[in-house]
CSV table of C-alpha atoms and ligand atoms in Angstrom, one decimal:
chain,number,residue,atom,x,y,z
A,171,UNK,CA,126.6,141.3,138.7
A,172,UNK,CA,125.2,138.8,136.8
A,173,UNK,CA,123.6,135.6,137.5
A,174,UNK,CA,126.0,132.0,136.6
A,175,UNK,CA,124.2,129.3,138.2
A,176,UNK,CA,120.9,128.4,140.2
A,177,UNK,CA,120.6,125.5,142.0
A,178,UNK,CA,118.0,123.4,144.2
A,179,UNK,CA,118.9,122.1,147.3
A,180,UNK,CA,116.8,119.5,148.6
A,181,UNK,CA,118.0,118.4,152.0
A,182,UNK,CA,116.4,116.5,155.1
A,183,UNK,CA,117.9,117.2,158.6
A,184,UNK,CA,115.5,115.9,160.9
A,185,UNK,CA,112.5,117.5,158.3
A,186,UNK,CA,112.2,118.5,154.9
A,187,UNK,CA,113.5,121.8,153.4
A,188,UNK,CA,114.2,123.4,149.7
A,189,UNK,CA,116.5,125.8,149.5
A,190,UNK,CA,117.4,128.3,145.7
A,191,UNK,CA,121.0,128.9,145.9
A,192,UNK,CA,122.0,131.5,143.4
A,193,UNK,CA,125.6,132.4,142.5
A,194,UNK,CA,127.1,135.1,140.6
A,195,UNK,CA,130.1,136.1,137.8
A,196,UNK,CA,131.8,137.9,140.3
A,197,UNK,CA,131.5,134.9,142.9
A,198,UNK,CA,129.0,135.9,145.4
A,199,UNK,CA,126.2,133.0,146.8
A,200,UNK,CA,122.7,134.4,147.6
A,201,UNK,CA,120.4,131.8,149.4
A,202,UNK,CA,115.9,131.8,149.1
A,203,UNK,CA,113.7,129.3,150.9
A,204,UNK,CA,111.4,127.6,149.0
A,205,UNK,CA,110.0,125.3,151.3
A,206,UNK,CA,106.3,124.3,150.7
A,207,UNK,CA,105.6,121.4,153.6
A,208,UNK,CA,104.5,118.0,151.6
A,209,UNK,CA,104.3,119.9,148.9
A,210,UNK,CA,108.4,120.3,148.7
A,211,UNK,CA,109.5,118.6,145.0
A,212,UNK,CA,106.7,120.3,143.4
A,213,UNK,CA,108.3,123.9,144.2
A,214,UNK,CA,112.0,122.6,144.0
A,215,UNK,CA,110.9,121.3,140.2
A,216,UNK,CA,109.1,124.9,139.4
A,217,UNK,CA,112.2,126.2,140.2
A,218,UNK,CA,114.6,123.8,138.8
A,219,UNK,CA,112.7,123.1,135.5
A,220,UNK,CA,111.7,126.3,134.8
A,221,UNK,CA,112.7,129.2,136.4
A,222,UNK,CA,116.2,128.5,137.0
A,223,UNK,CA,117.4,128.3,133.4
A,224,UNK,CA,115.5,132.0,133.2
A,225,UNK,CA,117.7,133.5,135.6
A,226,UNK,CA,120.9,132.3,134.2
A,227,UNK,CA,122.7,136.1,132.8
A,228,UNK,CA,120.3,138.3,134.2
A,229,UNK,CA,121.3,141.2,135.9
A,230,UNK,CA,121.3,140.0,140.0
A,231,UNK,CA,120.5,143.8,141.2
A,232,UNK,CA,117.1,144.2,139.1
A,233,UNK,CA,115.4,142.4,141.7
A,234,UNK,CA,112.1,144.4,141.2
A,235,UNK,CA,111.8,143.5,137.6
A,236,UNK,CA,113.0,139.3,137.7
A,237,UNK,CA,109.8,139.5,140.7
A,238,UNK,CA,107.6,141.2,138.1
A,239,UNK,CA,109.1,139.0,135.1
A,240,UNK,CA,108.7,135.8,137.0
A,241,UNK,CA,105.2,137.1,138.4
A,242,UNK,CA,103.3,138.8,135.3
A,243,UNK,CA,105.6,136.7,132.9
A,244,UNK,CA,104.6,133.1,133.3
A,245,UNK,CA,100.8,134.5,132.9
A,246,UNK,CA,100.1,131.9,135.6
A,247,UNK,CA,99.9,133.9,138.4
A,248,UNK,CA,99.9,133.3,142.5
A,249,UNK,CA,99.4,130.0,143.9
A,250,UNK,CA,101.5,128.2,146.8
A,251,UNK,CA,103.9,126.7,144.7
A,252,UNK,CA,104.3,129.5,141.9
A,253,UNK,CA,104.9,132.1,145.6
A,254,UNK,CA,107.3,129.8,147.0
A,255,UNK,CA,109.4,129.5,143.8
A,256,UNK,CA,109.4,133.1,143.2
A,257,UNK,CA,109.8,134.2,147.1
A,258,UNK,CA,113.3,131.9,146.9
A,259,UNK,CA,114.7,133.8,143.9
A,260,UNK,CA,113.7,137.3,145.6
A,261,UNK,CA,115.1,136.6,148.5
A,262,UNK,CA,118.5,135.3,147.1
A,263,UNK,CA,118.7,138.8,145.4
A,264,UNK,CA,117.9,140.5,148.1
A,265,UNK,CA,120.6,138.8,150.2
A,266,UNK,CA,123.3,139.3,147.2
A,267,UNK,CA,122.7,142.7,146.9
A,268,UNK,CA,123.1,142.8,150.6
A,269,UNK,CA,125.9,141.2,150.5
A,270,UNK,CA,127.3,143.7,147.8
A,271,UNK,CA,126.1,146.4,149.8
A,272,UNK,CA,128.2,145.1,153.2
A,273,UNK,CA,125.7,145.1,154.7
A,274,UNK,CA,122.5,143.4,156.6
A,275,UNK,CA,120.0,143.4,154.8
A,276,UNK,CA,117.7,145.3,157.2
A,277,UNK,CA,119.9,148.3,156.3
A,278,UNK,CA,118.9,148.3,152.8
A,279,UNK,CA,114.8,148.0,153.9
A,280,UNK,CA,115.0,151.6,156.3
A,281,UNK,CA,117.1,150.3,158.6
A,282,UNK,CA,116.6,149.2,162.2
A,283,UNK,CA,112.9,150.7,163.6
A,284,UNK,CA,113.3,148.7,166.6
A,285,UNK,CA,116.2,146.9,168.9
A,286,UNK,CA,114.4,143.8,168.6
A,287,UNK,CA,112.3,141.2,167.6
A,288,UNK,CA,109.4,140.1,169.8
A,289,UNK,CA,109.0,136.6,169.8
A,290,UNK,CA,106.3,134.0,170.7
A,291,UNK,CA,106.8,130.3,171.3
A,292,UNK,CA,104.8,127.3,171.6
A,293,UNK,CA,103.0,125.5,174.6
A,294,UNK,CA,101.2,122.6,174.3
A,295,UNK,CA,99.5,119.8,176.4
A,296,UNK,CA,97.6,116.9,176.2
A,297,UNK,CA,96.0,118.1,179.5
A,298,UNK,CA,96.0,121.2,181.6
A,299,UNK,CA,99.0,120.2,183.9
A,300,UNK,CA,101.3,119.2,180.7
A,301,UNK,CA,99.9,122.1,179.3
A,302,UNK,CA,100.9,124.3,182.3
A,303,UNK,CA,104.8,122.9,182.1
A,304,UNK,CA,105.0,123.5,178.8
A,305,UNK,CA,104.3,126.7,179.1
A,306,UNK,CA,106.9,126.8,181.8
A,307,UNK,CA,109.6,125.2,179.6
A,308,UNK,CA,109.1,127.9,177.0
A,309,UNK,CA,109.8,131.0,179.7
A,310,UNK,CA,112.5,129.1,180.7
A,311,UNK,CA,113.7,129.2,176.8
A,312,UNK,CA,113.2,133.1,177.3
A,313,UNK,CA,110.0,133.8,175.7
A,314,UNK,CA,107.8,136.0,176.9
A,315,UNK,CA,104.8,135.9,174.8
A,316,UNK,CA,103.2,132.1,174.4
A,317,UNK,CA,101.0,129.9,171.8
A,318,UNK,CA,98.6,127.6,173.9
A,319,UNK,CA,97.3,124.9,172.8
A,320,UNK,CA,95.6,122.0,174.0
A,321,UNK,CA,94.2,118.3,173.9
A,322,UNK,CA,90.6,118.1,174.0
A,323,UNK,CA,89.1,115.3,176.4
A,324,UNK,CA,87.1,112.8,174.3
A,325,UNK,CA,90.0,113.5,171.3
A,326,UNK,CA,93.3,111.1,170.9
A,327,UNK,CA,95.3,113.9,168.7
A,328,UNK,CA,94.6,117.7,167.9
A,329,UNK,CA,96.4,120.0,165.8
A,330,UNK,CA,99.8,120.9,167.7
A,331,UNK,CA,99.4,118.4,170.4
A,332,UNK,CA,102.2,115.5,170.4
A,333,UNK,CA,100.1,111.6,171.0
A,334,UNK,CA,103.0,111.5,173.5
A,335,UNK,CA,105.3,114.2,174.8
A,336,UNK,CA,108.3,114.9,172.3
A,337,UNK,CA,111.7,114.3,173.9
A,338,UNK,CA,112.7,117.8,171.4
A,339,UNK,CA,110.3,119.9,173.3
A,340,UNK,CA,108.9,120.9,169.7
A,341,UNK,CA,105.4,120.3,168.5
A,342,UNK,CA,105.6,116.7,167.7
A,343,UNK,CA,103.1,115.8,164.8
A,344,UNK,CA,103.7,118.9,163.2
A,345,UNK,CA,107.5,117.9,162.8
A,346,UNK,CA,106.6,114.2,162.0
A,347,UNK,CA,107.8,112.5,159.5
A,348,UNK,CA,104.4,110.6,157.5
A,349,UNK,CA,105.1,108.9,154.2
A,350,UNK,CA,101.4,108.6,154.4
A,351,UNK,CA,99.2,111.6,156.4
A,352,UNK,CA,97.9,109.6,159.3
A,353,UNK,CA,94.3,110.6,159.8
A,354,UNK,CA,93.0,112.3,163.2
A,355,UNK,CA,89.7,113.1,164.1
A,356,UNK,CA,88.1,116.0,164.9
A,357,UNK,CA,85.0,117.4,167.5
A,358,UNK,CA,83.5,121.5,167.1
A,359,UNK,CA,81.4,121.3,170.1
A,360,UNK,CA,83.8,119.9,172.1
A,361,UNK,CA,86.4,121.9,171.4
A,362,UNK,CA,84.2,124.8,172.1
A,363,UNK,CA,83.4,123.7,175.1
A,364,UNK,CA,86.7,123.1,176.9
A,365,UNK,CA,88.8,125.8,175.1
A,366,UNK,CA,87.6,128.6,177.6
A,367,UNK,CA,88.0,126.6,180.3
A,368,UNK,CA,91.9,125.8,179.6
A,369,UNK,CA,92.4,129.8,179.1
A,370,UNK,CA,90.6,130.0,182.5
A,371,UNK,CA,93.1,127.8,184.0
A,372,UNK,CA,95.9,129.0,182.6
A,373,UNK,CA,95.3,133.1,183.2
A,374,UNK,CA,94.7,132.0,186.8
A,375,UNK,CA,98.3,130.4,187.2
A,376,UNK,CA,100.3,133.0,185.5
A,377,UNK,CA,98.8,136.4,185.8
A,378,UNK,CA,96.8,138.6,183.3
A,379,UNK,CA,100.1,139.7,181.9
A,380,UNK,CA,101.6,136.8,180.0
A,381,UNK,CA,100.4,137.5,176.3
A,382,UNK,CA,98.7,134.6,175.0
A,383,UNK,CA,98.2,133.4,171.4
A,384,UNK,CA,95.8,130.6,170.5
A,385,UNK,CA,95.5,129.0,166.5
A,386,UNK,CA,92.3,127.4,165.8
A,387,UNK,CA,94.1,126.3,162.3
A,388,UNK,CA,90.5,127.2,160.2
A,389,UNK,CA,88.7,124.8,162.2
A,390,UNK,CA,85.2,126.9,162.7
A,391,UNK,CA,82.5,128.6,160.7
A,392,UNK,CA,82.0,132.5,161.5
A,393,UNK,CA,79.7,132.1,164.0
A,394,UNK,CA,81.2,129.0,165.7
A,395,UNK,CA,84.5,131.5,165.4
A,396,UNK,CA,82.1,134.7,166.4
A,397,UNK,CA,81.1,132.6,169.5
A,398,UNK,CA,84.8,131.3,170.4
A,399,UNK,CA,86.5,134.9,170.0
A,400,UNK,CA,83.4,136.3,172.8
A,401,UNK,CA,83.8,133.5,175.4
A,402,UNK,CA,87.9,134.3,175.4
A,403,UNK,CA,87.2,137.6,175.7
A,404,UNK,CA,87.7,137.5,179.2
A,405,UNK,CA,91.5,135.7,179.4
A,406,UNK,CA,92.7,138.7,176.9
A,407,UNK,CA,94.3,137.1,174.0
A,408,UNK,CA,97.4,138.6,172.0
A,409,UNK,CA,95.2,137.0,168.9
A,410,UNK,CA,93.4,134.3,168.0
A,411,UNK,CA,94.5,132.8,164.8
A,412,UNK,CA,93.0,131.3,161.9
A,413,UNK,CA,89.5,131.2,163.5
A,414,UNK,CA,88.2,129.9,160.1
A,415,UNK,CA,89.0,129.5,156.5
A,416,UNK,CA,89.5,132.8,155.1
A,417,UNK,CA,89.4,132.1,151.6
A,418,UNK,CA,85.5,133.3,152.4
A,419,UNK,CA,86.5,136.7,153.5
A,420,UNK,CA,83.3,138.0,153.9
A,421,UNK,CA,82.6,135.4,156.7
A,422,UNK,CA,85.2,137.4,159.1
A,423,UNK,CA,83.0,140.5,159.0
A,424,UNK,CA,80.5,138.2,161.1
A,425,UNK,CA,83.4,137.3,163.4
A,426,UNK,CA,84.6,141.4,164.1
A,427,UNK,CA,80.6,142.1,164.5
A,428,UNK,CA,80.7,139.7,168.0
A,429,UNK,CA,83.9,139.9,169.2
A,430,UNK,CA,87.0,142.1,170.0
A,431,UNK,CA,89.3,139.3,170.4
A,432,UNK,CA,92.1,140.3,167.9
A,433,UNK,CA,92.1,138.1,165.0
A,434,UNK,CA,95.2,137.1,163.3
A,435,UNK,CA,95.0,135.3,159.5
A,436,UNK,CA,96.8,134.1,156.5
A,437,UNK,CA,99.6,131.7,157.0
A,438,UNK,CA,98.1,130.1,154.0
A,439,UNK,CA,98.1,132.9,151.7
A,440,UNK,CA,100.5,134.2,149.3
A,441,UNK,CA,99.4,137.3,147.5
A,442,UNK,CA,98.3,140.8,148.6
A,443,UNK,CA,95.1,140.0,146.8
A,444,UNK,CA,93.9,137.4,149.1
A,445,UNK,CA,94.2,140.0,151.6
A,446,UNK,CA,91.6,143.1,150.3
A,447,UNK,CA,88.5,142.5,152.2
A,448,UNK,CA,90.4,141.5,155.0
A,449,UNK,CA,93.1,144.8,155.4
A,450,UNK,CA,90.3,147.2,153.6
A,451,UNK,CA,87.5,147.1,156.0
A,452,UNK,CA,90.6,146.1,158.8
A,453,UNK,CA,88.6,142.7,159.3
A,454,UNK,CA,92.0,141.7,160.7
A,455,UNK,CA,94.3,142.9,163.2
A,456,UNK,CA,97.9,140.3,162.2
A,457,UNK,CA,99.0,139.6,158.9
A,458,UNK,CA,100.3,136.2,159.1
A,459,UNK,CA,102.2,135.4,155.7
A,460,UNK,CA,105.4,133.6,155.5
A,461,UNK,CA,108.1,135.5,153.3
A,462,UNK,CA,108.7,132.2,151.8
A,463,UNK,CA,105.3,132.0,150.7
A,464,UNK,CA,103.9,135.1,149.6
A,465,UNK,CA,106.4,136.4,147.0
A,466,UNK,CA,109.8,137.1,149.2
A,467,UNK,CA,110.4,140.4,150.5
A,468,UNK,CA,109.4,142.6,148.2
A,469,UNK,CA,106.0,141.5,147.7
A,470,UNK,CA,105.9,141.0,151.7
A,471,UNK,CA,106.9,145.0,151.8
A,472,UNK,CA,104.1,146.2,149.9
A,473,UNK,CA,101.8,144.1,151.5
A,474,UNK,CA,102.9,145.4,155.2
A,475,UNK,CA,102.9,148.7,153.6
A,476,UNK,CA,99.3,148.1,152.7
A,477,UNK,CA,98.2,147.1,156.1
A,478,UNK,CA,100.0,149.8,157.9
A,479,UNK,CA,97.7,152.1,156.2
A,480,UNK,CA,94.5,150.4,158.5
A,481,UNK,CA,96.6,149.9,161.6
A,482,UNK,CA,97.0,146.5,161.0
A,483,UNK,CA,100.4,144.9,162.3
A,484,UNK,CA,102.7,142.2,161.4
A,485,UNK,CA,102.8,138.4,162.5
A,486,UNK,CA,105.5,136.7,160.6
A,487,UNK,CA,104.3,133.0,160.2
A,488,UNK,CA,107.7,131.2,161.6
A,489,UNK,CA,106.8,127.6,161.9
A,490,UNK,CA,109.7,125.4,161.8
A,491,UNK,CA,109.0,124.2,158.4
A,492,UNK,CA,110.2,127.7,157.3
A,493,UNK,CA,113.9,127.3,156.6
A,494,UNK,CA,116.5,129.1,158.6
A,495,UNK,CA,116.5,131.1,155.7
A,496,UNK,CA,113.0,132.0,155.5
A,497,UNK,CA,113.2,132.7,159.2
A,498,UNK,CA,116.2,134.9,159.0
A,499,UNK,CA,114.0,137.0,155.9
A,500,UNK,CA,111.2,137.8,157.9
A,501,UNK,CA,113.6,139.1,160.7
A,502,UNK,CA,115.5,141.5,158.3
A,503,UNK,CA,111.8,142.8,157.7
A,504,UNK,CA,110.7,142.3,161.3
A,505,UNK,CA,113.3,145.0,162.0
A,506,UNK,CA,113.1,147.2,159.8
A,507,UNK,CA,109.4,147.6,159.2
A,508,UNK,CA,107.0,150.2,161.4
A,509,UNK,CA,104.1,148.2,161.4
A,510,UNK,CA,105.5,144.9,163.1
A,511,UNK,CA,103.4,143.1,165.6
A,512,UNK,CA,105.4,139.8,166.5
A,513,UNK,CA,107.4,137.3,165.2
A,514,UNK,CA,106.4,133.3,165.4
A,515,UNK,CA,109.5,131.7,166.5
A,516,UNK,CA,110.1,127.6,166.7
A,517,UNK,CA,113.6,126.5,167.5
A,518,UNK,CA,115.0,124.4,165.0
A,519,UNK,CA,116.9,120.9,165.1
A,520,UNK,CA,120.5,120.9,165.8
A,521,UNK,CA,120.7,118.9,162.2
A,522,UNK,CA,118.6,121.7,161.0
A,523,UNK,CA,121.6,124.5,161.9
A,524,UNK,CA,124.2,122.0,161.2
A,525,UNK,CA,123.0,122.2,157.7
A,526,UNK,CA,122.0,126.0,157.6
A,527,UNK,CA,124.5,128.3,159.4
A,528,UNK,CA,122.6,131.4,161.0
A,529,UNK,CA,124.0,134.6,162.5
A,530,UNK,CA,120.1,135.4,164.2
A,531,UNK,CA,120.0,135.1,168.0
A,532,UNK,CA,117.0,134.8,170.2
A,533,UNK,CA,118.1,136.1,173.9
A,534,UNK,CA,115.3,137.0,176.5
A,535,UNK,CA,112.2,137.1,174.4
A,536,UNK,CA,113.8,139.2,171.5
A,537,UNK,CA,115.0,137.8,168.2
A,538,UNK,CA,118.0,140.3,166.4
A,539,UNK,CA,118.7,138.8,162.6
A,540,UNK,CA,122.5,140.0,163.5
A,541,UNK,CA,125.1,142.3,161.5
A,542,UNK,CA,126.4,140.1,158.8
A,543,UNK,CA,126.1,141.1,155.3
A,544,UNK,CA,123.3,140.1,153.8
A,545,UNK,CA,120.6,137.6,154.9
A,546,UNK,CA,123.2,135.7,157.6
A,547,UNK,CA,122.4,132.3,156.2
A,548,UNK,CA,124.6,130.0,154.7
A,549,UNK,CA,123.7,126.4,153.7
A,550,UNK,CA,126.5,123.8,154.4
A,551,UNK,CA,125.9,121.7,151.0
A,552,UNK,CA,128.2,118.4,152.3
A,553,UNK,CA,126.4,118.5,155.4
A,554,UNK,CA,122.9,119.2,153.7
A,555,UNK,CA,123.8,116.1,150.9
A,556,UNK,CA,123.9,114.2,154.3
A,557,UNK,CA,120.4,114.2,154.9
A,558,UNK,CA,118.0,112.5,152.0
A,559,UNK,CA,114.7,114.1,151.2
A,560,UNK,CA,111.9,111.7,152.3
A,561,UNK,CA,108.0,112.4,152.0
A,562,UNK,CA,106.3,113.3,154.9
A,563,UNK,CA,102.9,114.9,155.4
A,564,UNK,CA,100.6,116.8,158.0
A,565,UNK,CA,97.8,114.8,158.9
A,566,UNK,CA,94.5,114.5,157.6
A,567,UNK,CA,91.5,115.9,159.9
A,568,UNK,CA,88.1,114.1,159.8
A,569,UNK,CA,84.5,114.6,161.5
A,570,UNK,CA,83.5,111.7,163.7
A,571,UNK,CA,81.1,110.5,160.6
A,572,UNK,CA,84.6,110.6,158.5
A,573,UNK,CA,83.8,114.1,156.9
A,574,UNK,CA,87.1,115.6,155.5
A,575,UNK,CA,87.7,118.8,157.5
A,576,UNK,CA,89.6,121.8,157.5
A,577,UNK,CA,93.1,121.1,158.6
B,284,KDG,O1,102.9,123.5,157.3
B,284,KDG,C1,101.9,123.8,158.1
B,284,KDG,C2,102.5,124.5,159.4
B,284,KDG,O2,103.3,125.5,159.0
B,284,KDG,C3,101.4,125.0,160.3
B,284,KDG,O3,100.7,123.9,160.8
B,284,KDG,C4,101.9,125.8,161.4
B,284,KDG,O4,99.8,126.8,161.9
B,284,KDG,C5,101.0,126.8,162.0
B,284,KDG,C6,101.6,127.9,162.8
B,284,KDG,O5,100.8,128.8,163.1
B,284,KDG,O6,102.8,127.9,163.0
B,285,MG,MG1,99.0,128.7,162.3
């Protein structure tokens, strides 16, 4: 089986997604994502410029050595853009030999270690009783296991908070469309100080059983993080995420020291070496990466495999600017994997599954990736030529004295 053609798809339905579709001499489509959020045309041109014409005659089923070729080859190596480009090429091999195989592609990873997929959803509220319906809504969607997050008084916007409630249900800002990032600003200390008090609130209305995730998106230093992760202590989190940058891994050894809050991080990584410190001396208790943006499956594999070894679980990061088809790789690894911890999980548009056709279900808290051969993605290209790329960006998070922080 031999690869004929390798295309970009660029495509817009209600947000921005890049998608690798590779076909083969013997007529078979395998799909990647490749979506890097406001980042998009860089990847689909790293794939399109340069690595596409590579592929073109290779052998499909040496999907082992094209990752090592495309990885050690280009001598430029890791990188957000470089991970996403080469993630979308493993993952279209993996769901053509799949495919070839007839069968999911779980099968081909161990088969399934589990029935299902736990899932978590997001809540969100400018205030505690929005906040308190949301999380309402989402057990009404069927999850069981809930993101919290919540306006701070004093703040107009905060990371995952809508300015006003989104008729979708979704996050709002994060699924905005911003030809320019709009700028938002941003208050440590009083964030500090309300956060516990919203956990407070929201363990007394539901119970100590509800799992609860919370991301600080790599808003605090250790200590301010240490501190946090102690006064939550008491509303038992399923994790805290992204407590601060962790580029400085070192800094989460402070963090463990103060708190047994269970930490989960890198969302924003893409290669097992960003990971060391963090899985070596089990500084961490999720591993967050995206399959689309740490090297596909079978650098996601090895890196699971790594963490299993320190009892560190998986955390699949499953925003919706993950395709479909991102989403529906990290389930076929979700499944088969030993070490999985729980799967994010955000509902996509209806234009978005117009465009990409998905056999995954989510029913009662549990996401399955389904039984069809291969990945079960397929992207409708007329419908997907429907909907024109058009920039749009997260916003831009500053300090009351206009200091650029973390976003
Ligand atoms: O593109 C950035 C988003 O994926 C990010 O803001 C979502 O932090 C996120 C999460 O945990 O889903
Ligand atoms: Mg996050």
């Amino acid at each position: 089986m031999r690869i004929a053609g390798a295309d970009v798809i660029v495509t817009s339905p209600g947000r921005n997604f890049v998608t690798l579709e590779i076909t083969t001499d013997d007529g078979l489509t395998g799909y990647g994502d490749a979506t890097l959020n406001g980042r998009e045309l860089a990847v689909a041109s790293y794939l399109s410029d340069h690595v596409g014409p590579l592929l073109i005659g290779r052998d499909a089923h040496r999907i082992e050595d094209t990752w090592q070729y495309l990885h050690r080859g280009a001598y430029w190596r890791r990188g957000p853009v470089t991970m996403a480009a080469i993630a979308a090429v493993d993952v279209a091999l993996w769901d053509l030999k799949a495919q070839v195989a007839g069968l999911p592609l779980y099968q081909l990873l161990g088969g399934a270690s589990r029935t299902g997929i736990r899932a978590y959803g997001h809540a969100s509220g400018r205030d505690l009783p929005e906040l308190l319906d949301s999380i309402r809504a989402r057990q009404e969607q069927g999850f069981r296991s809930i993101r919290v997050q919540s306006g701070v008084p004093g703040l107009e916007t905060i990371y995952g908070i809508s300015a006003a409630p989104d008729p979708a249900g979704g996050p709002g800002r994060e699924n905005g469309r911003h030809p320019q990032p709009s700028e938002e600003t941003w208050d440590t200390q009083a964030y500090l100080r309300h956060l516990p008090t919203v956990f407070e609130a929201v363990r007394n209305e539901f119970g100590p059983e509800l799992p609860l995730l919370h991301d600080v998106h790599h808003r605090l230093t250790p200590i301010q993080a240490a501190k946090l992760g102690k006064a939550l202590e008491p509303y038992d989190l399923f994790w805290l995420e992204d407590c601060t940058p962790a580029e400085n891994q070192d800094g989460l050894r402070l963090v463990r020291q103060h708190t047994t809050t269970p930490l989960a991080i890198g969302e924003v990584f893409n290669s097992v070496v960003d990971y060391q410190t963090l899985i070596r001396e089990q500084l961490i208790d999720y591993v967050r990466s995206a399959v689309t943006h740490a090297g596909g499956i079978t650098a996601m594999r090895k890196l699971f495999d790594l963490a299993a070894q320190y009892q560190i679980k998986s955390g699949i990061h499953g925003p919706a600017d993950i395709s479909p088809v991102g989403m529906a790789a990290g389930l076929h690894l979700d499944l088969a994997i030993h070490n999985f911890g729980i799967q994010e999980f955000m509902p996509h548009s209806a234009e978005t599954y117009e465009v990409f056709r998905h056999s995954y279900t989510f029913r009662d808290g549990y996401l399955h990736p389904g039984e069809t051969p291969g990945l079960g993605v397929t992207v409708d290209r007329a419908a997907a030529a429907r909907f024109e790329y058009r920039p749009a960006y997260l916003p831009v998070n500053r300090l009351r004295d206009g200091t650029v922080h973390d976003w």
